[in-house]
CSV table of C-alpha atoms in Angstrom, one decimal:
chain,number,residue,atom,x,y,z
A,1,MET,CA,17.9,13.8,-16.7
A,2,GLY,CA,20.9,12.5,-15.3
A,3,ARG,CA,23.8,14.1,-13.7
A,4,SER,CA,25.8,13.7,-16.6
A,5,HIS,CA,24.4,16.1,-18.8
A,6,LEU,CA,25.1,18.9,-16.6
A,7,PRO,CA,27.1,21.8,-17.8
A,8,GLU,CA,30.5,21.6,-16.2
A,9,GLY,CA,32.3,25.1,-16.3
A,10,GLN,CA,32.2,27.3,-19.4
A,11,PRO,CA,31.5,24.9,-22.1
A,12,GLU,CA,33.3,24.0,-25.2
A,13,GLY,CA,33.5,26.1,-28.2
A,14,GLN,CA,32.4,29.5,-26.5
A,15,PRO,CA,33.0,32.4,-28.1
A,16,GLU,CA,36.2,34.1,-26.6
A,17,ALA,CA,35.0,37.3,-25.2
A,18,VAL,CA,36.1,39.9,-22.2
A,19,PRO,CA,34.5,38.2,-19.0
A,20,VAL,CA,31.9,40.6,-18.0
A,21,THR,CA,31.4,38.3,-14.7
A,22,SER,CA,33.4,36.9,-12.6
A,23,PRO,CA,34.3,33.1,-13.2
A,24,PRO,CA,32.4,30.1,-11.2
A,25,THR,CA,33.6,29.6,-7.5
A,26,PRO,CA,35.6,26.2,-8.0
A,27,GLY,CA,33.6,22.8,-7.0
A,28,GLN,CA,30.5,24.6,-7.3
A,29,ASP,CA,28.8,23.7,-10.1
A,30,ASP,CA,25.2,24.6,-11.3
A,31,LEU,CA,23.8,21.8,-9.9
A,32,GLU,CA,24.8,22.6,-6.2
A,33,TRP,CA,23.9,25.9,-6.8
A,34,ALA,CA,20.3,24.9,-8.1
A,35,ARG,CA,19.9,22.4,-5.4
A,36,ARG,CA,20.6,25.4,-2.7
A,37,ALA,CA,18.5,27.8,-4.3
A,38,GLN,CA,16.2,25.1,-4.3
A,39,ASP,CA,16.2,24.6,-0.4
A,40,GLY,CA,15.8,28.4,-0.4
A,41,ASP,CA,19.4,29.6,-0.6
A,42,LEU,CA,19.5,33.2,-1.9
A,43,VAL,CA,23.0,33.6,-1.9
A,44,ALA,CA,23.8,30.6,-4.0
A,45,PHE,CA,20.6,31.4,-6.5
A,46,ASN,CA,22.5,35.1,-6.5
A,47,ALA,CA,25.6,33.1,-7.3
A,48,ILE,CA,23.6,31.5,-10.3
A,49,VAL,CA,22.7,35.2,-11.6
A,50,GLU,CA,26.1,36.9,-11.0
A,51,ARG,CA,27.1,34.0,-13.3
A,52,TYR,CA,24.6,34.0,-15.9
A,53,GLN,CA,23.3,37.5,-16.1
A,54,ALA,CA,25.3,38.8,-18.9
A,55,ARG,CA,24.4,35.9,-21.0
A,56,ALA,CA,20.5,36.6,-19.9
A,57,TYR,CA,20.9,40.0,-20.6
A,58,ASN,CA,22.4,39.7,-23.9
A,59,LEU,CA,19.7,37.5,-25.0
A,60,ALA,CA,16.9,39.8,-24.2
A,61,LEU,CA,18.5,42.7,-25.2
A,62,ARG,CA,18.7,41.1,-28.7
A,63,MET,CA,15.5,39.7,-28.8
A,64,LEU,CA,13.6,43.4,-27.6
A,65,ARG,CA,16.3,45.5,-28.9
A,66,SER,CA,15.9,48.1,-26.0
A,67,PRO,CA,18.1,48.1,-23.2
A,68,ALA,CA,15.5,49.4,-20.8
A,69,ALA,CA,13.1,46.5,-21.6
A,70,ALA,CA,16.1,43.8,-21.9
A,71,GLU,CA,16.8,45.2,-18.1
A,72,ASP,CA,13.3,44.9,-17.4
A,73,ALA,CA,12.8,41.5,-18.8
A,74,THR,CA,16.1,39.9,-17.4
A,75,GLN,CA,15.0,41.2,-13.9
A,76,GLU,CA,11.6,39.9,-14.1
A,77,ALA,CA,13.0,36.2,-15.7
A,78,PHE,CA,15.1,36.3,-12.5
A,79,PHE,CA,12.5,36.6,-10.1
A,80,SER,CA,10.4,34.3,-12.0
A,81,ALA,CA,13.1,31.8,-11.6
A,82,TYR,CA,13.8,32.0,-8.5
A,83,ARG,CA,9.9,31.6,-7.5
A,84,HIS,CA,10.0,28.3,-10.0
A,85,ILE,CA,13.1,26.8,-9.1
A,86,GLY,CA,11.6,24.2,-8.0
A,87,SER,CA,10.7,22.9,-10.8
A,88,PHE,CA,14.4,22.7,-12.3
A,89,ARG,CA,14.6,19.2,-12.5
A,90,GLY,CA,18.7,19.3,-13.7
A,91,GLY,CA,20.0,18.9,-17.4
A,92,SER,CA,21.5,22.3,-18.3
A,93,LEU,CA,21.0,25.1,-16.0
A,94,ARG,CA,22.1,27.4,-18.8
A,95,SER,CA,19.0,26.5,-21.2
A,96,TRP,CA,16.7,26.6,-18.4
A,97,LEU,CA,17.5,29.7,-17.6
A,98,LEU,CA,17.5,31.3,-21.3
A,99,THR,CA,14.2,30.0,-21.9
A,100,ILE,CA,12.5,31.7,-18.8
A,101,VAL,CA,14.4,34.7,-20.3
A,102,ALA,CA,13.3,34.3,-23.8
A,103,ASN,CA,9.7,34.0,-22.4
A,104,ALA,CA,9.8,37.1,-20.5
A,105,ALA,CA,11.1,38.7,-23.6
A,106,ARG,CA,8.4,37.1,-25.5
A,107,ASP,CA,5.7,38.3,-22.8
A,108,ALA,CA,7.7,42.0,-23.3
A,109,LEU,CA,7.6,41.9,-26.8
A,110,ARG,CA,3.4,41.2,-27.2
A,111,ALA,CA,2.8,43.7,-24.7
A,112,PRO,CA,1.7,46.3,-26.7
A,113,SER,CA,2.9,48.5,-23.6
A,114,ARG,CA,5.8,47.9,-23.4
A,115,ARG,CA,7.0,47.4,-27.0
A,116,ARG,CA,9.7,49.4,-27.6
A,117,THR,CA,11.7,50.1,-30.6
A,118,THR,CA,14.6,52.0,-29.2
A,119,SER,CA,17.4,51.4,-31.6
A,120,LEU,CA,20.7,50.2,-29.9
A,121,GLU,CA,22.5,53.4,-31.0
A,122,ALA,CA,21.9,54.9,-27.6
A,123,TYR,CA,24.9,52.3,-26.4
A,124,THR,CA,27.3,52.8,-29.4
A,125,GLU,CA,26.8,56.9,-29.0
A,126,GLY,CA,27.8,56.8,-25.4
A,127,GLY,CA,24.4,56.7,-24.1
A,128,ASP,CA,25.1,53.7,-21.6
A,129,PRO,CA,27.6,54.7,-18.9
A,130,GLY,CA,31.1,53.0,-18.9
A,131,GLY,CA,30.2,51.8,-22.2
A,132,PRO,CA,28.6,49.0,-23.1
A,133,TRP,CA,31.2,46.8,-25.2
A,134,PRO,CA,34.3,46.6,-23.0
A,135,HIS,CA,37.4,46.1,-25.1
A,136,PRO,CA,41.0,45.4,-23.3
A,137,ASP,CA,42.6,47.8,-26.0
A,138,PRO,CA,42.6,50.9,-24.5
A,139,GLN,CA,44.1,52.1,-28.0
A,140,PRO,CA,41.3,55.0,-29.0
A,141,ASP,CA,41.7,54.1,-32.9
A,142,GLU,CA,41.6,50.4,-32.6
A,143,GLN,CA,38.9,50.8,-30.0
A,144,ALA,CA,36.7,52.9,-32.4
A,145,VAL,CA,37.0,50.6,-35.2
A,146,ARG,CA,35.9,47.8,-32.9
A,147,ALA,CA,33.0,50.1,-31.5
A,148,GLU,CA,32.1,51.0,-35.3
A,149,THR,CA,32.1,47.3,-36.2
A,150,SER,CA,30.1,45.9,-33.3
A,151,ARG,CA,28.0,49.1,-34.0
A,152,GLN,CA,27.1,47.7,-37.6
A,153,VAL,CA,27.1,43.7,-36.4
A,154,HIS,CA,24.4,44.5,-33.9
A,155,ASP,CA,22.8,46.7,-36.4
A,156,ALA,CA,22.6,43.8,-38.8
A,157,LEU,CA,21.3,41.2,-36.4
A,158,ASP,CA,18.2,43.9,-35.6
A,159,ARG,CA,17.3,43.3,-39.6
A,160,LEU,CA,16.8,39.7,-39.1
A,161,PRO,CA,13.7,38.4,-38.8
A,162,GLU,CA,13.2,37.2,-35.5
A,163,ASP,CA,13.2,33.5,-35.8
A,164,GLN,CA,16.5,33.8,-37.6
A,165,ARG,CA,18.1,36.4,-35.2
A,166,LEU,CA,17.0,34.3,-31.8
A,167,VAL,CA,18.6,31.2,-32.9
A,168,VAL,CA,22.1,33.5,-34.3
A,169,THR,CA,22.1,35.0,-30.8
A,170,LEU,CA,21.7,31.8,-29.0
A,171,VAL,CA,23.9,29.9,-30.9
A,172,ASP,CA,27.1,32.4,-32.4
A,173,LEU,CA,26.5,35.2,-29.7
A,174,GLU,CA,25.9,33.0,-26.3
A,175,GLY,CA,27.8,30.0,-27.4
A,176,LEU,CA,24.7,27.9,-27.0
A,177,ASP,CA,25.0,24.4,-28.9
A,178,TYR,CA,22.1,23.1,-31.0
A,179,GLU,CA,20.3,20.7,-28.5
A,180,GLU,CA,20.4,23.8,-25.9
A,181,ALA,CA,19.2,26.1,-28.8
A,182,ALA,CA,16.3,24.1,-29.8
A,183,GLN,CA,15.0,23.9,-26.3
A,184,VAL,CA,15.4,27.9,-25.5
A,185,ALA,CA,13.6,28.8,-29.0
A,186,ARG,CA,10.9,26.0,-28.7
A,187,VAL,CA,12.0,24.2,-32.1
A,188,PRO,CA,13.4,21.3,-33.1
A,189,ILE,CA,17.0,21.1,-34.0
A,190,GLY,CA,16.9,20.7,-37.6
A,191,THR,CA,15.2,23.8,-37.7
A,192,VAL,CA,17.5,25.5,-35.5
A,193,ARG,CA,20.0,24.9,-38.4
A,194,SER,CA,18.0,25.8,-41.1
A,195,ARG,CA,17.4,29.0,-39.5
A,196,LEU,CA,21.2,29.8,-38.5
A,197,PHE,CA,21.9,29.4,-42.4
A,198,ARG,CA,19.5,31.4,-43.5
A,199,GLY,CA,20.4,34.1,-40.8
A,200,ARG,CA,24.1,33.8,-41.3
A,201,SER,CA,23.8,34.4,-45.2
A,202,ARG,CA,21.6,36.9,-44.6
A,203,LEU,CA,24.2,38.6,-42.2
A,204,ARG,CA,26.6,37.9,-45.2
A,205,ASP,CA,25.0,40.0,-47.3
A,206,LEU,CA,24.3,42.7,-44.3
A,207,LEU,CA,27.6,42.8,-43.2
A,208,ARG,CA,29.7,42.6,-46.6
A,209,PRO,CA,31.1,46.0,-46.1
A,210,VAL,CA,32.4,45.2,-42.9
A,211,LEU,CA,34.0,42.1,-43.9
A,212,GLU,CA,35.4,43.3,-47.1
A,213,LEU,CA,37.1,46.3,-44.8
A,214,SER,CA,38.5,44.3,-42.9
A,215,GLY,CA,39.9,42.0,-45.3
A,216,ASP,CA,37.9,39.0,-44.7
A,217,LEU,CA,36.0,39.3,-48.1
A,218,PRO,CA,37.8,40.4,-51.2
A,219,ARG,CA,36.4,43.7,-52.8
A,220,GLN,CA,33.4,43.1,-55.1
A,221,SER,CA,32.4,46.3,-57.9
A,222,ASN,CA,28.7,45.6,-57.5
A,223,GLY,CA,28.3,44.7,-53.8
A,224,GLY,CA,26.1,41.9,-53.4
A,225,LYS,CA,26.1,37.9,-54.3
B,1,MET,CA,13.5,29.4,-62.7
B,2,ARG,CA,12.9,26.5,-60.3
B,3,LEU,CA,15.8,24.2,-59.8
B,4,PRO,CA,15.0,20.5,-60.4
B,5,ARG,CA,14.2,18.5,-57.2
B,6,VAL,CA,17.8,16.5,-56.8
B,7,PHE,CA,19.5,20.3,-57.1
B,8,ASP,CA,17.1,21.4,-54.0
B,9,ARG,CA,17.9,18.4,-52.1
B,10,GLN,CA,21.6,19.1,-53.1
B,11,ARG,CA,21.5,22.5,-51.7
B,12,ARG,CA,19.9,21.3,-48.5
B,13,ARG,CA,22.7,18.8,-48.2
B,14,TYR,CA,25.2,21.6,-48.6
B,15,GLU,CA,23.1,23.9,-46.4
B,16,GLU,CA,23.4,21.4,-43.3
B,17,LEU,CA,26.9,20.4,-44.0
B,18,VAL,CA,28.5,23.9,-43.8
B,19,THR,CA,26.1,24.7,-40.9
B,20,ARG,CA,27.9,21.7,-38.8
B,21,HIS,CA,31.3,22.4,-40.2
B,22,LEU,CA,30.8,26.1,-38.7
B,23,ASP,CA,29.8,24.8,-35.7
B,24,GLY,CA,32.6,22.6,-35.4
B,25,VAL,CA,30.3,19.2,-34.9
B,26,LEU,CA,30.7,17.8,-38.4
B,27,ASP,CA,32.4,14.5,-38.2
B,28,ALA,CA,35.2,13.2,-40.5
B,29,ALA,CA,32.9,11.5,-43.3
B,30,GLY,CA,30.9,15.1,-43.5
B,31,GLU,CA,33.7,17.2,-43.7
B,32,ALA,CA,34.9,14.8,-46.8
B,33,ARG,CA,31.4,15.1,-48.0
B,34,LEU,CA,31.7,18.6,-47.9
B,35,GLN,CA,34.6,19.1,-49.1
B,36,GLN,CA,33.7,16.9,-52.3
B,37,LEU,CA,31.1,19.6,-52.9
B,38,LEU,CA,33.3,22.6,-52.4
B,39,ASP,CA,35.9,21.2,-55.1
B,40,SER,CA,33.0,20.6,-57.1
B,41,ASP,CA,31.2,23.9,-57.1
B,42,GLU,CA,32.9,26.9,-56.5
B,43,ALA,CA,30.2,29.4,-55.9
B,44,LEU,CA,29.7,26.8,-53.1
B,45,ALA,CA,33.2,27.3,-52.0
B,46,VAL,CA,33.4,31.2,-52.0
B,47,GLU,CA,29.8,31.1,-50.1
B,48,ALA,CA,31.0,28.9,-47.3
B,49,ARG,CA,34.3,31.1,-46.6
B,50,GLU,CA,32.2,34.1,-46.7
B,51,LEU,CA,30.0,32.2,-44.3
B,52,ASP,CA,32.8,31.5,-41.8
B,53,ALA,CA,34.1,35.0,-41.9
B,54,VAL,CA,30.5,35.9,-40.4
B,55,THR,CA,30.6,33.3,-38.2
B,56,ALA,CA,33.9,34.3,-37.1
B,57,LEU,CA,32.8,38.1,-36.6
B,58,LEU,CA,29.8,37.0,-34.8
B,59,ARG,CA,31.6,35.1,-31.7
B,60,ALA,CA,34.0,37.7,-31.9
B,61,GLU,CA,31.5,39.9,-30.4
B,62,PRO,CA,32.2,40.4,-26.6
B,63,LEU,CA,28.6,40.1,-25.0
B,64,VAL,CA,27.1,43.8,-23.9
B,65,GLU,CA,27.4,44.3,-20.2
B,66,PRO,CA,25.0,44.4,-18.3
B,67,PRO,CA,23.9,47.7,-16.8
B,68,ARG,CA,23.7,46.4,-13.5
B,69,SER,CA,23.6,43.1,-11.0
B,70,PHE,CA,20.3,41.2,-11.6
B,71,ALA,CA,20.8,39.7,-8.2
B,72,LEU,CA,18.1,39.8,-6.4
B,73,PRO,CA,17.6,41.7,-3.1
B,74,TYR,CA,15.1,39.8,-1.1
B,75,ALA,CA,13.7,36.5,-2.0
B,76,PRO,CA,10.6,36.4,-3.1
B,77,ALA,CA,7.7,34.4,-2.4
B,78,ARG,CA,7.8,31.0,-3.7
B,79,ALA,CA,5.4,29.9,-6.4
B,80,PRO,CA,3.3,27.3,-5.1
B,81,ALA,CA,4.4,23.8,-5.5
B,82,PRO,CA,2.5,22.6,-9.0
B,83,PRO,CA,-0.6,20.2,-8.2
B,84,HIS,CA,0.0,16.9,-8.8
B,85,ARG,CA,-1.2,16.3,-12.0
B,86,GLY,CA,-1.7,12.4,-11.6
B,87,PRO,CA,-5.0,11.6,-10.9
B,88,LEU,CA,-6.4,14.5,-13.7
B,89,ARG,CA,-3.9,12.9,-16.5
B,90,TRP,CA,-5.0,9.9,-15.7
B,91,MET,CA,-8.9,11.4,-16.0
B,92,GLN,CA,-8.2,13.0,-19.3
B,93,ALA,CA,-6.5,9.7,-20.5
B,94,ALA,CA,-9.5,8.1,-19.5
B,95,THR,CA,-11.9,10.7,-21.3
B,96,ALA,CA,-10.0,10.5,-24.3
B,97,THR,CA,-10.4,7.2,-24.5
B,98,ALA,CA,-14.1,6.7,-23.4
B,99,ALA,CA,-15.1,9.4,-26.3
B,100,LEU,CA,-12.9,7.3,-28.8
B,101,VAL,CA,-14.6,4.0,-27.5
B,102,LEU,CA,-17.8,6.1,-28.3
B,103,VAL,CA,-16.4,7.3,-31.6
B,104,THR,CA,-15.6,3.5,-32.5
B,105,LEU,CA,-19.2,2.5,-31.2
B,106,ILE,CA,-21.2,4.8,-33.3
B,107,GLY,CA,-19.0,3.9,-36.2
B,108,VAL,CA,-19.6,0.5,-36.2
B,109,ASP,CA,-23.3,1.2,-35.8
B,110,LEU,CA,-23.9,3.4,-38.6
B,111,VAL,CA,-21.9,0.7,-40.8
B,112,VAL,CA,-23.3,-2.3,-39.8
B,113,THR,CA,-27.2,-0.8,-39.0
B,114,PRO,CA,-28.2,0.6,-42.4
B,115,ALA,CA,-26.9,-2.9,-43.8
B,116,ALA,CA,-29.7,-5.1,-41.7
B,117,VAL,CA,-32.4,-2.6,-42.4
B,118,SER,CA,-32.3,-2.8,-46.0
B,119,GLU,CA,-31.4,-6.4,-45.9
B,120,ALA,CA,-35.2,-7.6,-43.9
B,121,PRO,CA,-37.3,-5.9,-46.2
B,122,GLU,CA,-35.8,-7.6,-49.2
B,123,SER,CA,-35.7,-11.1,-47.6
B,124,SER,CA,-39.6,-10.8,-46.4
B,125,THR,CA,-40.5,-9.9,-50.1
B,126,ALA,CA,-38.8,-12.7,-51.4
B,127,THR,CA,-40.4,-15.4,-48.6
B,128,ALA,CA,-43.8,-14.4,-49.2
B,129,GLU,CA,-43.2,-14.2,-53.5
B,130,GLN,CA,-41.4,-17.6,-53.1
B,131,ALA,CA,-44.6,-18.8,-50.8
B,132,PRO,CA,-47.3,-19.2,-54.0
B,133,ALA,CA,-44.7,-20.4,-56.6
B,134,ALA,CA,-43.9,-23.6,-53.9
B,135,SER,CA,-47.8,-24.0,-53.3
B,136,GLN,CA,-48.1,-24.2,-57.0
B,137,ALA,CA,-45.5,-26.6,-58.0
B,138,ALA,CA,-46.0,-29.4,-55.7
B,139,PRO,CA,-49.0,-30.9,-54.6
B,140,PRO,CA,-50.2,-30.0,-51.5
B,141,SER,CA,-49.2,-32.2,-48.4
B,142,SER,CA,-51.2,-31.7,-44.9
B,143,ASP,CA,-47.6,-30.3,-43.8
B,144,ALA,CA,-47.4,-28.4,-46.7
B,145,LEU,CA,-51.0,-27.0,-46.0
B,146,ALA,CA,-50.1,-25.9,-42.8
B,147,LEU,CA,-47.0,-24.4,-43.9
B,148,ASP,CA,-49.1,-22.6,-46.3
B,149,ALA,CA,-51.3,-21.2,-44.3
B,150,ALA,CA,-48.8,-19.9,-41.8
B,151,VAL,CA,-47.4,-18.2,-45.0
B,152,SER,CA,-50.7,-17.2,-46.0
B,153,ASP,CA,-51.2,-15.8,-42.4
B,154,GLY,CA,-47.8,-14.1,-42.2
B,155,ILE,CA,-48.5,-12.2,-45.8
B,156,GLN,CA,-51.9,-11.1,-44.4
B,157,GLN,CA,-50.3,-9.7,-41.2
B,158,ARG,CA,-47.6,-8.1,-42.9
B,159,ALA,CA,-50.4,-6.3,-45.4
B,160,ALA,CA,-52.4,-5.0,-42.5
B,161,ALA,CA,-49.2,-3.9,-41.1
B,162,PRO,CA,-47.5,-0.6,-42.2
B,163,GLU,CA,-44.4,-1.1,-44.5
B,164,PRO,CA,-41.5,0.3,-43.5
B,165,GLU,CA,-40.8,4.0,-45.1
B,166,PRO,CA,-37.1,5.0,-46.4
B,167,ALA,CA,-38.0,8.6,-44.9
B,168,PRO,CA,-37.2,7.4,-41.3
B,169,ALA,CA,-34.6,5.3,-42.3
B,170,ALA,CA,-33.0,8.3,-43.6
B,171,GLY,CA,-33.9,10.4,-40.9
B,172,ARG,CA,-32.1,7.8,-38.2
B,173,SER,CA,-29.0,7.8,-40.2
B,174,ALA,CA,-29.2,11.9,-40.5
B,175,LEU,CA,-29.5,11.5,-36.9
B,176,ASP,CA,-26.6,9.0,-36.2
B,177,TRP,CA,-24.3,10.9,-38.3
B,178,ALA,CA,-25.1,13.7,-35.9
B,179,GLN,CA,-24.5,11.6,-33.3
B,180,PHE,CA,-21.1,10.7,-34.6
B,181,GLY,CA,-20.0,13.9,-35.5
B,182,PHE,CA,-20.7,15.0,-31.7
B,183,ALA,CA,-18.9,12.2,-30.5
B,184,LEU,CA,-16.0,12.6,-32.9
B,185,ALA,CA,-15.9,16.2,-31.8
B,186,THR,CA,-15.7,15.1,-28.0
B,187,ALA,CA,-13.0,12.8,-28.7
B,188,LEU,CA,-10.9,15.5,-30.7
B,189,LEU,CA,-11.4,17.8,-28.2
B,190,ALA,CA,-10.3,15.5,-25.2
B,191,LEU,CA,-7.3,14.2,-27.1
B,192,GLY,CA,-6.4,18.2,-27.8
B,193,VAL,CA,-6.9,19.1,-23.9
B,194,ALA,CA,-5.0,15.7,-23.4
B,195,LEU,CA,-2.0,17.1,-25.4
B,196,VAL,CA,-1.6,20.4,-24.2
B,197,SER,CA,-1.7,19.6,-20.9
B,198,TRP,CA,1.2,16.7,-21.7
B,199,ARG,CA,3.4,19.3,-23.1
B,200,ALA,CA,2.7,22.2,-20.9
B,201,THR,CA,3.7,19.5,-17.8
B,202,ARG,CA,6.8,18.7,-20.4
B,203,SER,CA,7.8,22.1,-20.9
B,204,ARG,CA,7.5,23.5,-17.3
B,205,ALA,CA,9.8,20.2,-16.6
């Protein structure tokens, strides 16, 4: 794969979200970090970790629906990534890393002893120190509304079938394009699109009250489509 | 009620167009086609607006902040370099090819051999039946007498020899089919192993 396919900085079309990691150092792109990590430079590898750990953790969280299990899977994925960094042959480092995270999450899902079904309510109820969704607006009322919206969005995501939840997470929350999402989900691009449509349609039904409340949808008396 | 197939196609087309539109990767021609669909069907237009709102809601969601840093405190041992798989891949390909050749040869043998076996008795019988008729039709010359004697000897030898039984032929055919099945299974197994190995190599890469 050629260098021209490497991502440069934040990809276009990325959802605007509050940054939770430091921005990448100018001039040091993924390929350079990866090359140095392949030479055994742990500092370079940890720069990659710092850059992608939020995305990795969020993907694991969405797949496993448990903060503790997601934490374990993310850490395991980064260890695995370091051990196998020699097999990275270029292309999208983000896709490569998220593929490892998805594999680690799948392994966790398959392991009965590690299967956890803890709800994300622990996060929304203040179970996480510092709060899970850092919003810049400190206004208590608005923050409460946003937190409630987030809780409903994440609850709705959790109710999607696993295959749809994965592609919706990858494309709409992680900002991957179809090709990257197909690589991580290990399905053809056409399947990514069809799962996206079905997942979004299901979310539309599940989130109808939220959307009506926010004024994005007209209120319906029957509450369904 | 099941919709006619043409509506299924139109529906799938709409789903692909609206998905691409929501992700900002629909070209101008696609946008025009989608707009045409939405203009012609109010229900689709409503659905597209709702999907747009859902997508916007999802994309407004900030990432959950990780509870801690996942930076590695130490450099774990590197995985051993993957073995050089070139020779193994060639051996797998060679095995698959050899198995396919074996299947082909046995298949050809199965198709050709029964025909040859079934033709042989018919031709010998025909020769034996035609020989007396020929000897009755023409006056015997010295050559004809010699030929007649040779044919008679041949008939006698055949009569002395045991006639080919159909049962052994059927038994051999069953054996051939068993060989063919075994070879086919081997070929499929070899191909499967080669395919799985190739896919694993690609996914690791």
